[in-house]
Coordinates of C-alpha atoms and ligand atoms in Angstrom, one line a residue:
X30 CA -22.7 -0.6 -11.9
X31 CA -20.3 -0.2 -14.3
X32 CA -16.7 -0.5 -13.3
X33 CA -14.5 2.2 -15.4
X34 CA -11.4 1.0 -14.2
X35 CA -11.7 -2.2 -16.0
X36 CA -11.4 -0.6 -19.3
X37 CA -7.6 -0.7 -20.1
X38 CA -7.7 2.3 -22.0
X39 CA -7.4 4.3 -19.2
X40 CA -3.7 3.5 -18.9
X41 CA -3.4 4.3 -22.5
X42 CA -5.0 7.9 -22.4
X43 CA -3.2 9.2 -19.2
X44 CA 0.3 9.8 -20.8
X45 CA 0.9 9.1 -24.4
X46 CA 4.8 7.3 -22.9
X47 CA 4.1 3.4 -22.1
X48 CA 3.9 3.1 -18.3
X49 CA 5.0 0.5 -16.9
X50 CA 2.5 -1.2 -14.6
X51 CA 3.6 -2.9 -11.3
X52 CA 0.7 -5.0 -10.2
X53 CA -2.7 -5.0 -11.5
X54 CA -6.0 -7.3 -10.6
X55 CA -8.3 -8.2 -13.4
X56 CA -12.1 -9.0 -12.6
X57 CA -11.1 -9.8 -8.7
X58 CA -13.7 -10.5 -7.0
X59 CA -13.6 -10.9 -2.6
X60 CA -16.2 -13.1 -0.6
X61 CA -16.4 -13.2 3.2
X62 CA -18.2 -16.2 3.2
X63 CA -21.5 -16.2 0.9
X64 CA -21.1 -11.9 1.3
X65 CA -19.1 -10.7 -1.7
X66 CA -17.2 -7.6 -0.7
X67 CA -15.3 -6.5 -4.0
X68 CA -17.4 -7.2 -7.2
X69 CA -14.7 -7.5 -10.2
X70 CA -12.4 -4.8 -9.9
X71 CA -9.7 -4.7 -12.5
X72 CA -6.9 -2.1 -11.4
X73 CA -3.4 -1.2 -12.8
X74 CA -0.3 0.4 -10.2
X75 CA 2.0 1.7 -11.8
X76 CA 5.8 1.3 -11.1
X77 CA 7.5 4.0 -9.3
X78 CA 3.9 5.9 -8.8
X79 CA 1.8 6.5 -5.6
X80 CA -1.8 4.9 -6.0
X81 CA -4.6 5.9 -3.7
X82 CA -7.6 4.0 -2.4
X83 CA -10.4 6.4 -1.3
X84 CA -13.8 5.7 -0.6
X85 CA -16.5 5.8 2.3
X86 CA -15.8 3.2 5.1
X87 CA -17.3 0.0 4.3
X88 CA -16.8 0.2 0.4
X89 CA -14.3 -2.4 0.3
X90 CA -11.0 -0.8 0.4
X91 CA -9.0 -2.6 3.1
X92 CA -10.6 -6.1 1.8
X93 CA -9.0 -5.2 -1.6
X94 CA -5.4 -3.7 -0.3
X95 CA -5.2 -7.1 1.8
X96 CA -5.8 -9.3 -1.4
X97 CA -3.0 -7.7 -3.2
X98 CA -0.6 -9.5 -0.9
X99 CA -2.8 -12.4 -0.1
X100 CA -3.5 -11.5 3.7
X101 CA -6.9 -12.8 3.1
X102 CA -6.1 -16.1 2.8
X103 CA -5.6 -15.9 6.7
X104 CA -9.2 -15.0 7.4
X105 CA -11.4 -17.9 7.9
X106 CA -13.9 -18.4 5.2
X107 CA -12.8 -15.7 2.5
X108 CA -12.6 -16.3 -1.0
X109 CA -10.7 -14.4 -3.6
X110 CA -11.3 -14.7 -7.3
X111 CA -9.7 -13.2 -10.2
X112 CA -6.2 -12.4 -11.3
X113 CA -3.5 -10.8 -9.2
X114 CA -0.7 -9.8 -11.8
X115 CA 2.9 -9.3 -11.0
X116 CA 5.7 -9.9 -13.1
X117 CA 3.5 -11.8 -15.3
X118 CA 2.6 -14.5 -12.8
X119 CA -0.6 -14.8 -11.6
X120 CA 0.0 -14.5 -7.3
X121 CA -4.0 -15.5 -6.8
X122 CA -3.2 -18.8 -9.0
X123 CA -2.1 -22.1 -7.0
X124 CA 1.1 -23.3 -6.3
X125 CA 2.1 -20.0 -5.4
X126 CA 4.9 -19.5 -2.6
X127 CA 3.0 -16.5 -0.8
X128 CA 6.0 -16.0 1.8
X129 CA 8.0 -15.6 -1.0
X130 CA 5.7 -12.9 -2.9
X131 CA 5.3 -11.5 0.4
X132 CA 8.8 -10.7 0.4
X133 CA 8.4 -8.5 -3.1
X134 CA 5.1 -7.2 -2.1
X135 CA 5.0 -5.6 1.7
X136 CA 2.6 -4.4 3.7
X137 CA 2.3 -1.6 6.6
X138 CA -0.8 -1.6 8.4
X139 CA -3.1 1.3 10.1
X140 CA -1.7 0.8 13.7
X141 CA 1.7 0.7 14.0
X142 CA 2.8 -2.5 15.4
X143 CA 6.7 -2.9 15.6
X144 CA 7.8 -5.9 17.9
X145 CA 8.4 -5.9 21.2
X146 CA 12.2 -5.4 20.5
X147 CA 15.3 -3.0 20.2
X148 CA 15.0 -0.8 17.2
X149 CA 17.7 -2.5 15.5
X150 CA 16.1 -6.0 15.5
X151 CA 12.8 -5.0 14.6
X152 CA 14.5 -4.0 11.4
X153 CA 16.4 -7.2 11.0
X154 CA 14.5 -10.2 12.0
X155 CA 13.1 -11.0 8.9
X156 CA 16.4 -10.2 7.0
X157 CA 17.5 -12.6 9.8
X158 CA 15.5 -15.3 8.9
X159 CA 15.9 -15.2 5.5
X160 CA 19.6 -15.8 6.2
X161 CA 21.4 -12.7 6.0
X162 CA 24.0 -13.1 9.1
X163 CA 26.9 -10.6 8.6
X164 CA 26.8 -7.9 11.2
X165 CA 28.1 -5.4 8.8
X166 CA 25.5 -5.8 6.4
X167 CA 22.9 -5.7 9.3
X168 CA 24.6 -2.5 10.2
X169 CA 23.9 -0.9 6.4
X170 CA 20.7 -2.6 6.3
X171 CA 19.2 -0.8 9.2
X172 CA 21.1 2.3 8.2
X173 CA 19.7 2.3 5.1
X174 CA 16.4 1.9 5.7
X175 CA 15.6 4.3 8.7
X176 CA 17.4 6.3 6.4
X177 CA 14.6 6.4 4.0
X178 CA 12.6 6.1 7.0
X179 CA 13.1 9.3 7.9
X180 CA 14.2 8.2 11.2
X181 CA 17.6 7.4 11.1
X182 CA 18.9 10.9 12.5
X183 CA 16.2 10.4 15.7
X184 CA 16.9 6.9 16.6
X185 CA 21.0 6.3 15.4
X186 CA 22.2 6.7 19.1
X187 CA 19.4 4.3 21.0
X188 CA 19.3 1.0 18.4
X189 CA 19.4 -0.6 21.2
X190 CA 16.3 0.6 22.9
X191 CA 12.9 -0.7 22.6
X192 CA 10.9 0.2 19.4
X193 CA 7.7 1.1 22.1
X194 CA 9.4 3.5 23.7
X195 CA 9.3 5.5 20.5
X196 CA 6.6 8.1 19.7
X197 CA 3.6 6.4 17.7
X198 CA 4.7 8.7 14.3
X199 CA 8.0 6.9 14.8
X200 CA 7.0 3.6 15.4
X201 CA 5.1 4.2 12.1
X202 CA 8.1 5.3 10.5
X203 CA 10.1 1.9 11.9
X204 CA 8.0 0.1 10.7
X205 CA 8.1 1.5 7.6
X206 CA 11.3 0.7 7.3
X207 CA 10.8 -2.7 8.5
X208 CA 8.8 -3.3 5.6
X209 CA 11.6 -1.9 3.3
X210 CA 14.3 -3.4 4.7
X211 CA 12.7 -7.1 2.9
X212 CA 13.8 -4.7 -0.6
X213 CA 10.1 -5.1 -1.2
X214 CA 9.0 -3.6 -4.9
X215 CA 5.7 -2.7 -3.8
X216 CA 4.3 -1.4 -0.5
X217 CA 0.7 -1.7 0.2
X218 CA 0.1 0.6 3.1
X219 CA -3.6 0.8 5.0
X220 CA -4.3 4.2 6.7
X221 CA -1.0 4.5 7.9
X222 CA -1.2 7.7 9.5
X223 CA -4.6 7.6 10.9
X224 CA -4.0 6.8 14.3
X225 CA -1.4 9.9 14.3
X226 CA -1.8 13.2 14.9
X227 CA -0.7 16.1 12.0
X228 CA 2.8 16.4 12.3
X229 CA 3.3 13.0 12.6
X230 CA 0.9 12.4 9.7
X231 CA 2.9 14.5 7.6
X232 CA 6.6 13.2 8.5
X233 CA 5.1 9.9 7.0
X234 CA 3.9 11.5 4.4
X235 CA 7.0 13.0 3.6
X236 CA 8.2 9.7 3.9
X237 CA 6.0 8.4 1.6
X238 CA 6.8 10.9 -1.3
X239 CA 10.7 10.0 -0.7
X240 CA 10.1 6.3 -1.0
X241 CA 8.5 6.9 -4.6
X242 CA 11.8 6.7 -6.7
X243 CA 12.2 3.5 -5.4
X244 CA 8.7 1.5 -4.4
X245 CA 5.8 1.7 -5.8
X246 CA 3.3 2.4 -3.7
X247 CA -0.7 1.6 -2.8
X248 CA -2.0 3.4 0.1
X249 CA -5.4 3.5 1.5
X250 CA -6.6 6.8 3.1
X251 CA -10.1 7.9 4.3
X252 CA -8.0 11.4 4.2
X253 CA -9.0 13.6 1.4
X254 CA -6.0 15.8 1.7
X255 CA -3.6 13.3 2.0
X256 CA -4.9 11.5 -1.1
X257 CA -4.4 14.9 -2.9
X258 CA -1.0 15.5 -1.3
X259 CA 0.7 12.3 -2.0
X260 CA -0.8 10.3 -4.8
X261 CA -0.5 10.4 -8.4
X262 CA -3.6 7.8 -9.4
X263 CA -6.7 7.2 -7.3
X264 CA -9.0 5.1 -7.5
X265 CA -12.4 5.4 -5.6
X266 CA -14.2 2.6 -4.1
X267 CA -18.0 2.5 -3.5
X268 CA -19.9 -0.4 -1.9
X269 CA -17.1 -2.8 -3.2
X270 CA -16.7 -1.3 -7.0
X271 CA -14.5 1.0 -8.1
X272 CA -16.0 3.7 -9.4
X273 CA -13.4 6.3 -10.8
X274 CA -10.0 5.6 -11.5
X275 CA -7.8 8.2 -13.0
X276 CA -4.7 10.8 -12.0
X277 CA -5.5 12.3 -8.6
X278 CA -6.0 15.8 -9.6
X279 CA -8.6 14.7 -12.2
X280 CA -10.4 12.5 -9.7
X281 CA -10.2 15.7 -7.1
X282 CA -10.8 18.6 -9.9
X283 CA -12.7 17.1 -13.0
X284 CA -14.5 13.7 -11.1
X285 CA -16.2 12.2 -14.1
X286 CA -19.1 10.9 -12.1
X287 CA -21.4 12.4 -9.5
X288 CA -20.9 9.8 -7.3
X289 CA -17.2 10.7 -6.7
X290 CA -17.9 14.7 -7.0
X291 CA -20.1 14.0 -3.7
X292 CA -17.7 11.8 -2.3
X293 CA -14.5 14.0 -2.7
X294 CA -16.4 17.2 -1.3
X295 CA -17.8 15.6 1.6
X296 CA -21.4 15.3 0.7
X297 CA -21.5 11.8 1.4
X298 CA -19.2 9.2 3.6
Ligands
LIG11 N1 -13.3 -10.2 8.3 C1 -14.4 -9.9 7.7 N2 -15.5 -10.8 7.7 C2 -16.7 -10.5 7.2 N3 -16.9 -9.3 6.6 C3 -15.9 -8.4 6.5 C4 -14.6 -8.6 7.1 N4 -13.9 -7.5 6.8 C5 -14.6 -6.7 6.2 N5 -15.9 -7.2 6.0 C6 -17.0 -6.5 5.2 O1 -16.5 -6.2 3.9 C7 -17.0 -4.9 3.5 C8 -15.8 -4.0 3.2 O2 -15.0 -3.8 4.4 P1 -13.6 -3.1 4.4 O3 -12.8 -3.7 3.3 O4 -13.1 -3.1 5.8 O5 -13.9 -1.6 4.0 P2 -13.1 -0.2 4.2 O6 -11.7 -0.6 4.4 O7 -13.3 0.5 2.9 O8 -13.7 0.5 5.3 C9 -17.8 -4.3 4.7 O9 -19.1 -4.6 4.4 C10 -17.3 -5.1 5.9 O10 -18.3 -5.3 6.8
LIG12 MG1 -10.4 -0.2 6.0

């Protein structure tokens, strides 16, 4: 099957500007053992831009988000190949301090899973551990980010109180801004609010759209809607290729293939 995304051009014909790309993979290519999941997709993200994954459960998109920060390497018997590029550095390529990248490239994940801590930690632990000790720049830090969280006017009076006592869109939220609080550049987010219900979906949405000015981000949505609501690229994943990659509303509107016509108006998946 041909894989459209892999021409370059496409970043070329969307706006006739230079755009700055973020992270992009080249030819990468996923095995879970002898089972290759992702056959060579080559993908830019660009900076400051919303890039969604759509695509029938099964075709590869969570294997792919994963790679981008190299949380495959902690399931047994997976392989990546191909080129990961950020900031001209290959992250796939040896030698490569992935707690460090980790730090520039974060990731939220379907189920919300803060700690089993106050509010306030949750947000600070890893700042924590990466040495940052003085109370008042804790005190910004956590400001900040629930802030952009969203969830800052909810939660200021109860830091002290367990993140599980909070609703499950908030918990998102937190952790969220647990991700952001590491000053991440990119955030790779999978099916954040699927395990919420609408209004709690959209507050992270809205969250999502506010973030934009300063991340760039890669979310993964089996959600039609949100894809169209939120993203600016998308790029749609069949049986571990990418078929169609373009601006969302030409994906949606003008799909170039059948393939993604059916997909996007529910005929198959
Ligand atoms: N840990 C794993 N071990 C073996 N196979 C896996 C694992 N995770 C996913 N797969 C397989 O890889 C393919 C892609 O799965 P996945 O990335 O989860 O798709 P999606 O997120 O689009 O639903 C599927 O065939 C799935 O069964
Ligand atoms: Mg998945």
């Amino acid at each position: 099957m041909q894989n459209y995304a892999s021409e370059d051009r496409y970043i070329k014909e969307l706006d006739p500007k230079k755009h700055e790309i973020a992270l992009s993979t080249e030819d990468l290519h996923v095995f879970y053992g002898t089972s290759e999941a992702i056959h060579g997709v080559s993908l830019p993200f660009e900076r400051f831009k919303i890039t969604a994954l759509i695509g029938a459960s099964g075709s590869g998109k969570s294997t792919y988000l994963r790679s981008l920060n190299r949380m495959n390497d902690n399931i047994e018997g997976t392989r990546v190949d191909g080129k990961i590029m950020y900031r001209d550095i290959d992250i796939n390529g040896k030698g490569v301090n992935v707690y460090e990248m980790r730090k520039h490239i974060g990731m939220v994940f379907q189920r919300p899973n803060p700690f089993s801590k106050s509010i306030y930690d949750n947000i600070t632990f890893a700042p924590k551990r990466n040495g940052i000790k003085n109370k008042k720049v804790l005190d910004e830090l956590v400001e900040t980010t629930l802030k952009q969280a969203a969830l800052w006017d909810q939660v200021k009076d109860q830091l002290d109180q367990s993140a599980l006592a909070l609703s499950g869109g908030q918990q998102q939220r937190l952790c969220i801004a647990r991700a952001i609080a590491m000053k991440p550049d990119i955030l790779l987010l999978d099916e954040p609010a699927s395990a919420l219900d609408p209004i709690s979906t959209s507050t992270v949405e809205d969250t999502l759209l506010s973030l934009k000015d300063h991340y760039t981000i890669i979310i993964v949505t089996h959600n039609m809607q949100q894809a169209g609501r939120i993203s600016d690229y998308t790029a749609f994943f069949h049986l571990g290729n990418v078929l169609e990659y373009d601006i969302t509303s030409n994906v949606f509107q003008r799909p170039k293939i059948q393939a993604t016509e059916d997909y996007v108006s529910g005929r198959f998946g």
